[in-house]
Short mmCIF file of C-alpha atoms and ligand atoms in Angstrom, two decimals:
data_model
loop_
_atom_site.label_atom_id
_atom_site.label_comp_id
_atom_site.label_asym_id
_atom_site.label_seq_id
_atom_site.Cartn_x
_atom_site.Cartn_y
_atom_site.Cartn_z
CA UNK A 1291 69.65 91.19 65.37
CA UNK A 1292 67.89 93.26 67.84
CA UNK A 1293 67.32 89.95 69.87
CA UNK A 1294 70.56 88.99 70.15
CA UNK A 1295 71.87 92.62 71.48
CA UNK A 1296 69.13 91.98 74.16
CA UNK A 1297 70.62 88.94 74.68
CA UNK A 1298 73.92 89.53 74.90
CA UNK A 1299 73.15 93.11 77.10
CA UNK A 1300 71.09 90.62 80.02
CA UNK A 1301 74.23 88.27 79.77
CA UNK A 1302 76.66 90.91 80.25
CA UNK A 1303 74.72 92.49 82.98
CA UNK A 1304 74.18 89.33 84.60
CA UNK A 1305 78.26 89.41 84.81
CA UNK A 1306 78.80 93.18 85.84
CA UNK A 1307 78.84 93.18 89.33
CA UNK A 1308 78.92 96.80 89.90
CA UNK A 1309 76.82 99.97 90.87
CA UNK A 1310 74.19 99.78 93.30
CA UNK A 1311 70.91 101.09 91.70
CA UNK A 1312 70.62 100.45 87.76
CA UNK A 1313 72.04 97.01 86.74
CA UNK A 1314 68.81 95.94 85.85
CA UNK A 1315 68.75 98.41 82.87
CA UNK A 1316 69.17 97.06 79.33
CA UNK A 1317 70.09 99.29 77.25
CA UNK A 1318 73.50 100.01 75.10
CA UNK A 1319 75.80 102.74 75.85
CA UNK A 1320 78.77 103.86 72.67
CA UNK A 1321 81.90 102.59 75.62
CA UNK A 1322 83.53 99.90 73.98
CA UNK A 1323 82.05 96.90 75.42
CA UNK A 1324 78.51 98.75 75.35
CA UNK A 1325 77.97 98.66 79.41
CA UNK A 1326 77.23 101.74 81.02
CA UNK A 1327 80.25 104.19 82.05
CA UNK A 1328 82.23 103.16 85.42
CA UNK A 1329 82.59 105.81 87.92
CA UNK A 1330 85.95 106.30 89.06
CA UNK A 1331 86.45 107.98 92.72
CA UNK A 1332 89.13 110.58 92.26
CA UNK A 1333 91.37 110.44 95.23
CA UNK A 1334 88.38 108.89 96.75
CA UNK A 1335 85.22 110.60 97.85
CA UNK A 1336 87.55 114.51 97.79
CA UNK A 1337 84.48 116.16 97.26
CA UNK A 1338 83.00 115.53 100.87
CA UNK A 1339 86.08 113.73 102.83
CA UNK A 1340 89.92 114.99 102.93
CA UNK A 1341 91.45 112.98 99.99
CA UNK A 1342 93.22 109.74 99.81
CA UNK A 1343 91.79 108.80 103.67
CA UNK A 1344 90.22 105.98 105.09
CA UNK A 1345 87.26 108.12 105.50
CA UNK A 1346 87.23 109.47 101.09
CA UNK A 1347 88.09 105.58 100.06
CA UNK A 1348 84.41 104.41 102.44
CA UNK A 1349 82.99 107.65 101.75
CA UNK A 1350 83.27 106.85 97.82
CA UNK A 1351 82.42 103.28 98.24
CA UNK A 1352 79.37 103.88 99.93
CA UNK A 1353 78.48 106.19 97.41
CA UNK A 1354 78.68 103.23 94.86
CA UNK A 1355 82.28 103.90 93.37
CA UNK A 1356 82.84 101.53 90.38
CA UNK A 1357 86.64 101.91 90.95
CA UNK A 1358 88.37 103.95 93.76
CA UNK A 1359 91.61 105.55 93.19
CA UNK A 1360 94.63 105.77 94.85
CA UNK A 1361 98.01 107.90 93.82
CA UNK A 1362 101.67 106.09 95.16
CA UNK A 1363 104.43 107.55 96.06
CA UNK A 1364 107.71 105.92 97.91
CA UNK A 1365 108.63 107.04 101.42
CA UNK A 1366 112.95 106.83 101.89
CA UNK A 1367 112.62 103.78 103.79
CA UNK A 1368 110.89 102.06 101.29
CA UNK A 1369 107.04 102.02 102.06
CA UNK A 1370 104.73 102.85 99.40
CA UNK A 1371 102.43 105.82 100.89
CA UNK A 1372 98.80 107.39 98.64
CA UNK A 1373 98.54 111.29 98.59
CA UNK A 1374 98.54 113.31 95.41
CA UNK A 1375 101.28 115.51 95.39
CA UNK A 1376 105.10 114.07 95.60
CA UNK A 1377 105.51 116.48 98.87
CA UNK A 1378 102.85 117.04 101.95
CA UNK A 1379 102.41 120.85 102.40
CA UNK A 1380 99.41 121.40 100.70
CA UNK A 1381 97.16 119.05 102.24
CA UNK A 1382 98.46 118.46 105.70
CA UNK A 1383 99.65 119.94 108.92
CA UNK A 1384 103.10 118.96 108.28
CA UNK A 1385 104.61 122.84 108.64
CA UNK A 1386 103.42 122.80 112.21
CA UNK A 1387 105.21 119.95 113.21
CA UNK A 1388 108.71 120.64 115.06
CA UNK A 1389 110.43 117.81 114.26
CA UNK A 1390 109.74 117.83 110.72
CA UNK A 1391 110.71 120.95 110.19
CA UNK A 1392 114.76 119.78 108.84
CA UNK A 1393 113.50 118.36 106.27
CA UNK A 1394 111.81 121.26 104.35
CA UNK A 1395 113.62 121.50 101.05
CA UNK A 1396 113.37 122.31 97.29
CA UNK A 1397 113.71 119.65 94.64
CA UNK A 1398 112.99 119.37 90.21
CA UNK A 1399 112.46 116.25 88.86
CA UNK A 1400 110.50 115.15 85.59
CA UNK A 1401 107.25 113.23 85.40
CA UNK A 1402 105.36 112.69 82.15
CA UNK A 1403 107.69 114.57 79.76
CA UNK A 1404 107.29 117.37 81.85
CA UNK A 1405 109.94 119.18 84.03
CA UNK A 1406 108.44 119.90 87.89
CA UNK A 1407 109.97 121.81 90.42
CA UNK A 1408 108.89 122.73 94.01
CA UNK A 1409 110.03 124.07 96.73
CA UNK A 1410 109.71 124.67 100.55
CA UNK A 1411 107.76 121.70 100.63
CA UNK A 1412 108.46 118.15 102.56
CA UNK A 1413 108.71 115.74 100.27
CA UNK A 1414 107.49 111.81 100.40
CA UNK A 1415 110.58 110.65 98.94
CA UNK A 1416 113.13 112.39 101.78
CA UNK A 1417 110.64 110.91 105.04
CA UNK A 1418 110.25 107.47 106.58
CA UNK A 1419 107.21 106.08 106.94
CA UNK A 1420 107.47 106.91 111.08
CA UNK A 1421 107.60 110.23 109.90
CA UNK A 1422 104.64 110.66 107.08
CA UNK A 1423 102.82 108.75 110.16
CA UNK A 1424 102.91 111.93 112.37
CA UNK A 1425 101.18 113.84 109.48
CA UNK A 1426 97.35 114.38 109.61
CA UNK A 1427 95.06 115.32 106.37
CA UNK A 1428 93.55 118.51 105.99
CA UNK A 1429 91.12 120.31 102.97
CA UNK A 1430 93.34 123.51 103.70
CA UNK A 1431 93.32 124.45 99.82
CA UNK A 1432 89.92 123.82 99.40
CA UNK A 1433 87.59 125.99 101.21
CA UNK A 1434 84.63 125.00 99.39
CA UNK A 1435 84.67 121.47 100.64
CA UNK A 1436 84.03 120.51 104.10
CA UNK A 1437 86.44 121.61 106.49
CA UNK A 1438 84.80 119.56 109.42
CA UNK A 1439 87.35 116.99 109.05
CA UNK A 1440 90.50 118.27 108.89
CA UNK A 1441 93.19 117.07 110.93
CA UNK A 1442 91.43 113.27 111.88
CA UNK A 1443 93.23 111.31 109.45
CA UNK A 1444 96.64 110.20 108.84
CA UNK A 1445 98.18 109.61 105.58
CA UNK A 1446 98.00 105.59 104.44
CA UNK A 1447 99.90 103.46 103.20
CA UNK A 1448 99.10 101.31 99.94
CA UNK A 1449 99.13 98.20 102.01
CA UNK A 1450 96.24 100.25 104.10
CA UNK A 1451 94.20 101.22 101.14
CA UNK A 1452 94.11 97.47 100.02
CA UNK A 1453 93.48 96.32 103.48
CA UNK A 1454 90.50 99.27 102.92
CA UNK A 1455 89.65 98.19 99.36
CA UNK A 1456 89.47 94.40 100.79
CA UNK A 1457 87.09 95.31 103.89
CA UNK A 1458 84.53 97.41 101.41
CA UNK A 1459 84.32 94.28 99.12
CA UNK A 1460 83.48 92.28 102.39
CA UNK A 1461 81.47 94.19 103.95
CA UNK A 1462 79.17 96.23 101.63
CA UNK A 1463 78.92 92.88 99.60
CA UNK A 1464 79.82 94.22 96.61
CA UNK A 1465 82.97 94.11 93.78
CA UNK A 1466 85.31 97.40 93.78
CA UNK A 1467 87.96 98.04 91.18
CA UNK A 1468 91.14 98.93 92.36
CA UNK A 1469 93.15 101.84 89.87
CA UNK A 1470 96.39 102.84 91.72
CA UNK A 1471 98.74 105.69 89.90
CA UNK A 1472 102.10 105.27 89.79
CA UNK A 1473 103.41 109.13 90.61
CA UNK A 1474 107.00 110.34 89.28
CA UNK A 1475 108.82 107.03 88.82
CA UNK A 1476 111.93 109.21 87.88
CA UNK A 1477 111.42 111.07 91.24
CA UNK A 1478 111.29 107.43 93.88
CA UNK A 1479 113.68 105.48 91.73
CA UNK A 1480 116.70 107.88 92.11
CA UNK A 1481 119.30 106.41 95.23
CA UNK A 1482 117.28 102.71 95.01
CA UNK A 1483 119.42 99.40 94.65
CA UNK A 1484 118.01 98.84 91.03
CA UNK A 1485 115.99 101.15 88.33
CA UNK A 1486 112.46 99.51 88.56
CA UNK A 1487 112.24 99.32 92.84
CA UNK A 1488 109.14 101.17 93.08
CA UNK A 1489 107.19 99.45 89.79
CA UNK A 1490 108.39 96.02 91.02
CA UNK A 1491 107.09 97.44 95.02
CA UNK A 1492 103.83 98.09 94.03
CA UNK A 1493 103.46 94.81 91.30
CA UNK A 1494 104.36 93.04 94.65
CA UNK A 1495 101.96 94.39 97.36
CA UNK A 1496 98.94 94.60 94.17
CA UNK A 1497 99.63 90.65 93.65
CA UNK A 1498 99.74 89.95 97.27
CA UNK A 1499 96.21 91.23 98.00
CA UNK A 1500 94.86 89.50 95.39
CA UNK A 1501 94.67 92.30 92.73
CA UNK A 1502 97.00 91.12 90.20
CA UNK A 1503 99.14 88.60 88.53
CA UNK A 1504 102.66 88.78 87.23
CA UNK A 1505 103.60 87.76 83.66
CA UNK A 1506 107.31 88.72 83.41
CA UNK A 1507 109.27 87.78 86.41
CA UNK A 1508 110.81 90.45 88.87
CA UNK A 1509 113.78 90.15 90.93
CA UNK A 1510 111.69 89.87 94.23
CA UNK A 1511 115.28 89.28 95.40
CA UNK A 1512 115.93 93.20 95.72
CA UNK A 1513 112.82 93.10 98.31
CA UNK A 1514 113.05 90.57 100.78
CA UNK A 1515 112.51 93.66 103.56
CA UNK A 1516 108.47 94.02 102.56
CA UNK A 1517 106.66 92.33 104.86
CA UNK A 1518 103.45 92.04 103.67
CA UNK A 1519 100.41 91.86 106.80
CA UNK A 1520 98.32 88.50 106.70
CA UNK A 1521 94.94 88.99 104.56
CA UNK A 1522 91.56 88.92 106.01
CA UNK A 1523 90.11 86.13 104.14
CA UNK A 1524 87.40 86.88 101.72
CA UNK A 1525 84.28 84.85 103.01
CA UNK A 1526 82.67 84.43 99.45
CA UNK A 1527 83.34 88.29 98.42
CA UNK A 1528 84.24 88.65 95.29
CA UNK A 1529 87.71 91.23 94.85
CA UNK A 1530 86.87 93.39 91.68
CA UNK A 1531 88.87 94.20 88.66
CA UNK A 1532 92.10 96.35 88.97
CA UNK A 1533 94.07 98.74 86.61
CA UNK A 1534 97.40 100.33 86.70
CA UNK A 1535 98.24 104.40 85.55
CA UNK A 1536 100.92 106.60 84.88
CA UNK A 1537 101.76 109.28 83.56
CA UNK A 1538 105.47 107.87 82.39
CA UNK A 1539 104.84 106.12 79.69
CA UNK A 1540 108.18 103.84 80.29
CA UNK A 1541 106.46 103.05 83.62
CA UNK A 1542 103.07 102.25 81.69
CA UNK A 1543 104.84 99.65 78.90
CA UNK A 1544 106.40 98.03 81.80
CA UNK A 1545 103.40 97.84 84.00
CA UNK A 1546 101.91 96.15 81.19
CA UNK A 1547 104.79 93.75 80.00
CA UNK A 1548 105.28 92.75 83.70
CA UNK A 1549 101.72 92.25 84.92
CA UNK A 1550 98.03 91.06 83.65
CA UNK A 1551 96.81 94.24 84.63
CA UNK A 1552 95.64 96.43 81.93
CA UNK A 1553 97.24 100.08 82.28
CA UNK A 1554 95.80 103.19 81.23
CA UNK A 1555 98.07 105.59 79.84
CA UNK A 1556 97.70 109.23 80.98
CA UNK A 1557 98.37 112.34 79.56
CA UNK A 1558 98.13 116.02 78.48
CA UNK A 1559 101.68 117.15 78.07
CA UNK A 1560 103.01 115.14 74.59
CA UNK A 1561 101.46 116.57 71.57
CA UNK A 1562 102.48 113.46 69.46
CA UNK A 1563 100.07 111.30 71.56
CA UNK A 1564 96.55 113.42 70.18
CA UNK A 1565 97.56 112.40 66.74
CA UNK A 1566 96.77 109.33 64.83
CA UNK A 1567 100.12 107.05 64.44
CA UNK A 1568 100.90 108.49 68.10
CA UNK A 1569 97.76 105.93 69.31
CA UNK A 1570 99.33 103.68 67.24
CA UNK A 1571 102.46 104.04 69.23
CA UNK A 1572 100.50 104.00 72.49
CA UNK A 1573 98.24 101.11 71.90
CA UNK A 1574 101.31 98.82 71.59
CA UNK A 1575 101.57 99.06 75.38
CA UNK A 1576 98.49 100.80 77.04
CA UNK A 1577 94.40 99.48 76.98
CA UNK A 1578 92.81 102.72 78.19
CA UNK A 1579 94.16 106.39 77.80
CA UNK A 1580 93.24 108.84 79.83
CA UNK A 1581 93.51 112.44 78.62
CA UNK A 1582 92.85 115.72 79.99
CA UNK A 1583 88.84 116.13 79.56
CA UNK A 1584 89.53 119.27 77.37
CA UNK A 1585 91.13 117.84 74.47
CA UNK A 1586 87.16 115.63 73.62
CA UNK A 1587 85.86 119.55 73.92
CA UNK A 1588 88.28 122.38 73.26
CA UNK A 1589 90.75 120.22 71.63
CA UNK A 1590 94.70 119.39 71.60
CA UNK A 1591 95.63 122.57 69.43
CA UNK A 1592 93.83 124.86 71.27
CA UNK A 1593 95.06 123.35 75.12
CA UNK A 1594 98.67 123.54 73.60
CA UNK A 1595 98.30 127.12 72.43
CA UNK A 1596 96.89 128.25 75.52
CA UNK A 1597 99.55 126.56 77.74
CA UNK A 1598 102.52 127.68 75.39
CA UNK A 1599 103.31 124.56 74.59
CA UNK A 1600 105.37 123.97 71.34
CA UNK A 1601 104.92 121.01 69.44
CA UNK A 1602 107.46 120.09 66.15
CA UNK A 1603 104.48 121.02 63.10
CA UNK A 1604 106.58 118.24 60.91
CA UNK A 1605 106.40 115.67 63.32
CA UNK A 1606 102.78 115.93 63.92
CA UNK A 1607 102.00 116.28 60.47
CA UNK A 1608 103.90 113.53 59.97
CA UNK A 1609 102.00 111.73 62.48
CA UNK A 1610 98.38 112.47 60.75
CA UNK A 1611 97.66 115.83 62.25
CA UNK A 1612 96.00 116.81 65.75
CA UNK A 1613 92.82 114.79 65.66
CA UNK A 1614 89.77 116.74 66.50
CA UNK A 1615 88.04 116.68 69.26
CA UNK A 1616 84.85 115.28 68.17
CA UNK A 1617 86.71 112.18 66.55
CA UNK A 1618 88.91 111.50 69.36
CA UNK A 1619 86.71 108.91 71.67
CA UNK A 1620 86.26 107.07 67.95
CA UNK A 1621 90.14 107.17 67.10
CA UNK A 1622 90.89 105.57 70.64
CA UNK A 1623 88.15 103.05 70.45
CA UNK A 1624 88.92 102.21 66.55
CA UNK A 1625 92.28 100.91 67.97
CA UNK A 1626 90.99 98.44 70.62
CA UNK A 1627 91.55 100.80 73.65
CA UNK A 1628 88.69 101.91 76.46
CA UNK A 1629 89.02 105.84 77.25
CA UNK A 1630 89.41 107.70 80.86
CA UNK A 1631 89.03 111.56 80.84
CA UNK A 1632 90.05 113.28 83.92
CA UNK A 1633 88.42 115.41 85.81
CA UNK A 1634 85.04 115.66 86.55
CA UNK A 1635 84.90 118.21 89.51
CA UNK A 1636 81.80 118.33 92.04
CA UNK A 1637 79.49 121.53 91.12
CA UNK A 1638 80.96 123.77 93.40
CA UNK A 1639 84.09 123.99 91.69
CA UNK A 1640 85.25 125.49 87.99
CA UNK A 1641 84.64 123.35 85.27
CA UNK A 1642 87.70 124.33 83.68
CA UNK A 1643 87.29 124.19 80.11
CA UNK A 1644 89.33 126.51 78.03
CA UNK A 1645 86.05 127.07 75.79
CA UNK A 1646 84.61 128.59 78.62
CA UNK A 1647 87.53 130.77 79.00
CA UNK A 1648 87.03 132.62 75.68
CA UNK A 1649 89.52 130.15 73.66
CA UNK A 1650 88.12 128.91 70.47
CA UNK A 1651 87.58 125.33 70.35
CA UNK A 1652 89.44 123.09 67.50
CA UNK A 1653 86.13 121.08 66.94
CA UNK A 1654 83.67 122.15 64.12
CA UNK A 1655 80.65 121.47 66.63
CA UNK A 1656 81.79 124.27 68.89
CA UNK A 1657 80.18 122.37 71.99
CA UNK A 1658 80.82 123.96 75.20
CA UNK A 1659 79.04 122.46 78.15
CA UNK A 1660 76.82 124.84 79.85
CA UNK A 1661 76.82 123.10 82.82
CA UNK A 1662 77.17 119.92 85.01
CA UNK A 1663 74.51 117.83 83.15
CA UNK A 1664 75.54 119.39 79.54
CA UNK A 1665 79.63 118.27 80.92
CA UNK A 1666 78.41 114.84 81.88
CA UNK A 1667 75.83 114.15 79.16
CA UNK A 1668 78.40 115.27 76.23
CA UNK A 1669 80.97 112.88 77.92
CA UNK A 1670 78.36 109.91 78.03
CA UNK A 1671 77.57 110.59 74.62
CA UNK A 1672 81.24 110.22 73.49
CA UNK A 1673 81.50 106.76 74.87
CA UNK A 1674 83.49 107.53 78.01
CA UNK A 1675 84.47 103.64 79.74
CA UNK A 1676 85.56 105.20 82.62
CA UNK A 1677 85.21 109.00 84.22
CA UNK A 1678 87.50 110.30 87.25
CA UNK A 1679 84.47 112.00 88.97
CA UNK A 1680 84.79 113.92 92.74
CA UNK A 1681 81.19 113.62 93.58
CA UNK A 1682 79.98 109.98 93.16
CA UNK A 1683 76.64 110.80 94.22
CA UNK A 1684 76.05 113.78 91.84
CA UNK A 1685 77.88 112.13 89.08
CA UNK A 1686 75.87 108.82 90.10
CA UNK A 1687 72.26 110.84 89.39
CA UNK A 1688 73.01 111.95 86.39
CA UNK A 1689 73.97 108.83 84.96
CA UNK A 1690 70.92 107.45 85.65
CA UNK A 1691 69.10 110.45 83.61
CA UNK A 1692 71.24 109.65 81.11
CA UNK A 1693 70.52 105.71 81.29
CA UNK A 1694 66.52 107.24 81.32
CA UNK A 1695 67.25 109.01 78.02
CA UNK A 1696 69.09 105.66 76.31
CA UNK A 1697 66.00 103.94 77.74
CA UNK A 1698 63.74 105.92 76.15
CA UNK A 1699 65.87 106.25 72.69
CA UNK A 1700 66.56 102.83 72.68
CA UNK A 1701 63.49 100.96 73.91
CA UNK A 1702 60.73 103.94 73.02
CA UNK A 1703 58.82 104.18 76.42
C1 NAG B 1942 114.59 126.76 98.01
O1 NAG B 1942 114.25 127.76 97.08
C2 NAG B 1942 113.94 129.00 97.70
C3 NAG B 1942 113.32 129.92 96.65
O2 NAG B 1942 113.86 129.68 95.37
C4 NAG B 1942 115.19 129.55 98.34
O3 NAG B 1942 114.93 130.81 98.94
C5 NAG B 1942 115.66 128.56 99.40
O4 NAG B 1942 116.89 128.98 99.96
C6 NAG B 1942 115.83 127.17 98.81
N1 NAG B 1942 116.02 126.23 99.90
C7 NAG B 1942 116.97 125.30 99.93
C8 NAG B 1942 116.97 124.38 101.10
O5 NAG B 1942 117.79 125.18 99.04
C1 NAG B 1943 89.80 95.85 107.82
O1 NAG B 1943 88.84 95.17 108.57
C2 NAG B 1943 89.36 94.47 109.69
C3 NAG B 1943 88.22 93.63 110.28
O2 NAG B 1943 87.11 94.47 110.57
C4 NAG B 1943 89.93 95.47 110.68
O3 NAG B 1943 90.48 94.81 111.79
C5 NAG B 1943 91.03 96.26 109.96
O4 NAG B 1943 91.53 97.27 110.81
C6 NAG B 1943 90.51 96.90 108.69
N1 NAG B 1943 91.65 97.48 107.95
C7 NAG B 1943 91.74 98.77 107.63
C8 NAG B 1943 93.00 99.21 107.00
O5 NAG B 1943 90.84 99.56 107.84
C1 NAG B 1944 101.35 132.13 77.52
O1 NAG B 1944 102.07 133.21 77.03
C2 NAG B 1944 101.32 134.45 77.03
C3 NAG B 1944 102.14 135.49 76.32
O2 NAG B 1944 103.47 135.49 76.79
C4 NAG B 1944 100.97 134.81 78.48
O3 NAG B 1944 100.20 136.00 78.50
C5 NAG B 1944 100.17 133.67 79.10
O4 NAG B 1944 99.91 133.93 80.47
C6 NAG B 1944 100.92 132.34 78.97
N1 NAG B 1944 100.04 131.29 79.40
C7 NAG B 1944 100.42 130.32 80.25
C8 NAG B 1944 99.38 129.32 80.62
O5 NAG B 1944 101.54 130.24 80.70
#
């Protein structure tokens, strides 16, 4: 028995393509297909580099990303754009640029069951591309990150992070995976010819850069304006995997029904989804889910409590109870789908737990991490497949104490 694991570990390994330091370790990690936990670059490399630039998606791939992340959103001319937020004040010099100023406005929309609204901002959805073009990327809100780079970037498009994703593959000589979010569907499908434009927009630019396939047709009819730039051929390099997110879980079931891609289902604002028919429900559609890092620590309960959210007691006791947070990476892998907790900050920044804000935790262990290495361990522990992390490198080290400590449990050196 013990032979075979070996055996089957070396033939994984001699398949996983990724991380640049410790694929030569044997040993089995509790993720679902036992390989070690991929590193996801949040926004990029945000901890060091102004987020969602050419500069954070290298930064993070030098830094030996697993998978690099972009978010989408739809500019009114019909170009799919990354930054985080649905508007551009917080992170960008747009408020000191003349011409842009008409276009400063208030808007509510929903997004993952939950009701947003903003305002005084400049908003993706209202600008052209030529517009979101004279933009330049700052760390404004962030004062603890370098500032050093403010204002030398512009704000990409998707094509440009592909383009980016394609050239890291090609020339660092190594396999990327590609995880693009899907922001506010509800927000850049309002005033489009048809209800799915900016799903069937980014299925279409995805499968023309070689990241995924389509298994449901879509009426590439409604987009005979995207003209998609020639590739730069591959030379050998091998493109690595890709997933889909959202937090709309219409957008998620249809991201899955429409493409090969598997699509990880995020959330923290729909109570049913912590219980255990509501994984049920989910794993019809969705192979990873990706909740809020507190509910594996503090636990669903506790985070609703705390945010005064309500949840209908019948219907989750209907739907087998809150599960707790010690049983929760189990319950998700016991149904066939890989887990993606969200987010691992860099050290300088709040861990954020509510445990550590005085709020009693749901689980009967009462962990609370102490710090970074207690966060990251616990996580590792749990069976996390994949971790939104903002510094690689830090996040990077301590996986390879923790693949020391497997070594050493597993192998007894
Ligand atoms: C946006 O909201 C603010 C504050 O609620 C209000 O003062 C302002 O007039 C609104 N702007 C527009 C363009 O409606
Ligand atoms: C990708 O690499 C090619 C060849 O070096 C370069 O011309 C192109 O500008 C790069 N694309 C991006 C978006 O950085
Ligand atoms: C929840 O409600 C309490 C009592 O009204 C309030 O003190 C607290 O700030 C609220 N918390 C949040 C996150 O809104």
């Amino acid at each position: 028995m013990r032979i075979l694991v070996i055996a089957m570990a070396a033939a994984s390994l001699a398949l996983n393509v990724s991380g640049f330091i410790d694929d030569t370790r044997i040993v089995r990690w509790n993720t679902l297909s036992g390989q070690k936990t991929q590193l996801v670059g949040h926004r990029g490399e945000k901890a060091f580099m102004p987020e969602h630039t050419r500069a954070s998606y290298w930064q993070a791939a030098l830094e030996g990303a697993d998978y690099i992340e972009p978010d989408l959103g739809l500019s009114k001319d019909g170009h799919l754009v990354v930054n985080h937020n649905e508007w551009l004040g917080g992170n960008t010099n747009v408020a000191s640029i003349p011409e842009l100023a008409h276009l400063r406005t208030n808007k509510t929309w929903t997004d993952g069951g939950k009701s947003k609204t903003v305002t005084n901002e400049w908003f993706i959805a209202d600008m052209t591309l030529a517009q979101i073009k004279m933009v330049r990327v700052n760390q404004a809100d962030f004062k603890f990150r370098p500032q050093h780079f403010n204002g030398m970037f512009d704000v990409l498009t998707f094509e440009e992070y592909l383009q980016i994703m394609r050239n890291v593959t090609i020339d660092l000589g190594r396999s990327f995976g590609v995880i693009p979010e899907l922001k506010s569907p509800k927000l850049y499908n309002v005033g489009r010819s048809y209800p799915r434009y900016y799903e069937d927009r980014a299925i279409l630019t995805m499968r023309h850069y070689g990241w995924t396939k389509i298994s449901k047709q879509i009426d590439s009819s409604q987009h005979t304006d995207l003209r998609l730039a020639p590739l730069r051929p591959l030379d050998g390099a091998c493109l690595g995997p890709s997933v889909w997110q959202s937090f709309d879980q219409d957008t998620a079931a249809y991201l899955s029904r429409h493409t090969f891609t598997p699509v990880v289902a995020l959330n923290q604002d729909l109570p049913w989804f912590f219980t255990p028919k509501g994984l049920d429900r989910v794993s019809k559609y969705a192979q990873v889910i990706s909740p809020w890092k507190d509910f594996f620590v503090t636990g669903a309960e506790a985070y609703y409590k705390a945010n005064n959210i309500t949840w209908d007691a019948k219907e989750i006791a209907q739907m087998g109870g809150f599960i707790k947070p010690e049983n929760l990476a189990k319950e998700i892998h016991r149904r066939g789908m890989t887990i993606s907790p969200y987010t691992f900050y860099d050290s300088h920044q709040d861990m954020s737990y509510l445990c550590t804000k005085g709020v009693k935790p749901d689980s009967k262990s009462g962990f609370c991490p102490k710090d970074k290495r207690d966060e990251f361990f616990y996580f590792f522990a749990q069976g996390m497949d994949f971790m939104f992390v903002e510094n690689i490198e830090e996040a990077n080290v301590l996986r390879i104490l923790y693949t020391n400590e497997l070594e050493r449990d597993q192998w007894r050196i």
